[in-house]
């Protein structure tokens, strides 16, 4: 099964959700699923976007930043711009089966 995990935070940033999402991805891969993670967390200071592979998991990074306080208060975990970019990436991945 193809599974997309979407998280505002991901490795190499260390914290609770970053580690939990990565652990989930690893376990899903171990069960034979194809897992892709989408995040706005930069890989390092010089790389804010792009694709990398961490422990066999494809991680797509978008240089869009975290949502502002108003968006968070309305229940949005991603900014509107992030949502548009994410939907395009998911559609592209679906078409590339």
GROMACS .gro file of C-alpha atoms in nm:
model
   97
    1UNK     CA    1   0.000   0.000   0.000
    2UNK     CA    2   0.120   0.353  -0.072
    3UNK     CA    3   0.108   0.570   0.240
    4UNK     CA    4   0.176   0.945   0.265
    5UNK     CA    5   0.264   1.083   0.608
    6UNK     CA    6   0.223   1.459   0.641
    7UNK     CA    7   0.382   1.638   0.933
    8UNK     CA    8   0.489   1.996   0.986
    9UNK     CA    9   0.795   1.864   1.172
   10UNK     CA   10   1.027   1.578   1.079
   11UNK     CA   11   1.387   1.465   1.127
   12UNK     CA   12   1.657   1.595   1.159
   13UNK     CA   13   1.470   1.825   1.397
   14UNK     CA   14   1.434   1.632   1.722
   15UNK     CA   15   1.115   1.631   1.919
   16UNK     CA   16   0.819   1.413   2.003
   17UNK     CA   17   0.623   1.430   1.677
   18UNK     CA   18   0.934   1.416   1.461
   19UNK     CA   19   1.046   1.089   1.619
   20UNK     CA   20   0.693   0.942   1.632
   21UNK     CA   21   0.627   1.004   1.262
   22UNK     CA   22   0.966   0.861   1.164
   23UNK     CA   23   0.914   0.552   1.383
   24UNK     CA   24   0.569   0.500   1.228
   25UNK     CA   25   0.718   0.532   0.879
   26UNK     CA   26   0.989   0.277   0.960
   27UNK     CA   27   0.736   0.028   1.094
   28UNK     CA   28   0.513   0.068   0.790
   29UNK     CA   29   0.810   0.012   0.557
   30UNK     CA   30   0.905  -0.298   0.757
   31UNK     CA   31   0.552  -0.430   0.692
   32UNK     CA   32   0.604  -0.388   0.318
   33UNK     CA   33   0.431  -0.055   0.256
   34UNK     CA   34   0.567   0.222   0.034
   35UNK     CA   35   0.592   0.526   0.261
   36UNK     CA   36   0.659   0.888   0.171
   37UNK     CA   37   0.684   1.169   0.426
   38UNK     CA   38   0.599   1.531   0.343
   39UNK     CA   39   0.720   1.812   0.569
   40UNK     CA   40   0.820   2.177   0.588
   41UNK     CA   41   1.112   2.102   0.822
   42UNK     CA   42   1.442   2.182   0.648
   43UNK     CA   43   1.706   1.907   0.620
   44UNK     CA   44   1.973   2.152   0.738
   45UNK     CA   45   2.049   2.523   0.723
   46UNK     CA   46   2.127   2.517   0.349
   47UNK     CA   47   1.851   2.281   0.232
   48UNK     CA   48   1.493   2.395   0.282
   49UNK     CA   49   1.334   2.190   0.006
   50UNK     CA   50   1.392   1.881  -0.200
   51UNK     CA   51   1.389   1.506  -0.165
   52UNK     CA   52   1.607   1.289   0.054
   53UNK     CA   53   1.593   0.935   0.182
   54UNK     CA   54   1.621   0.869   0.555
   55UNK     CA   55   1.630   0.505   0.664
   56UNK     CA   56   1.461   0.401   0.340
   57UNK     CA   57   1.185   0.662   0.368
   58UNK     CA   58   1.147   0.922   0.094
   59UNK     CA   59   1.116   1.262   0.261
   60UNK     CA   60   0.986   1.553   0.053
   61UNK     CA   61   1.063   1.892   0.205
   62UNK     CA   62   0.880   2.211   0.111
   63UNK     CA   63   1.033   2.554   0.174
   64UNK     CA   64   0.707   2.701   0.300
   65UNK     CA   65   0.749   2.736   0.675
   66UNK     CA   66   0.513   2.658   0.956
   67UNK     CA   67   0.162   2.810   0.976
   68UNK     CA   68   0.112   3.133   1.163
   69UNK     CA   69  -0.061   3.154   1.500
   70UNK     CA   70  -0.398   3.250   1.350
   71UNK     CA   71  -0.399   2.940   1.127
   72UNK     CA   72  -0.308   2.719   1.421
   73UNK     CA   73  -0.590   2.864   1.629
   74UNK     CA   74  -0.833   2.781   1.348
   75UNK     CA   75  -0.709   2.420   1.351
   76UNK     CA   76  -0.482   2.425   1.047
   77UNK     CA   77  -0.157   2.229   1.093
   78UNK     CA   78  -0.024   2.350   0.757
   79UNK     CA   79  -0.039   2.690   0.591
   80UNK     CA   80  -0.271   2.739   0.294
   81UNK     CA   81   0.031   2.759   0.062
   82UNK     CA   82   0.163   2.432   0.206
   83UNK     CA   83  -0.171   2.263   0.142
   84UNK     CA   84  -0.171   2.363  -0.225
   85UNK     CA   85   0.187   2.242  -0.276
   86UNK     CA   86   0.113   1.920  -0.088
   87UNK     CA   87  -0.194   1.844  -0.298
   88UNK     CA   88   0.009   1.892  -0.616
   89UNK     CA   89   0.286   1.662  -0.486
   90UNK     CA   90   0.036   1.393  -0.390
   91UNK     CA   91  -0.134   1.410  -0.729
   92UNK     CA   92   0.202   1.390  -0.908
   93UNK     CA   93   0.299   1.086  -0.700
   94UNK     CA   94  -0.038   0.922  -0.769
   95UNK     CA   95   0.006   0.971  -1.144
   96UNK     CA   96   0.360   0.826  -1.134
   97UNK     CA   97   0.237   0.502  -0.976
   0.00000   0.00000   0.00000
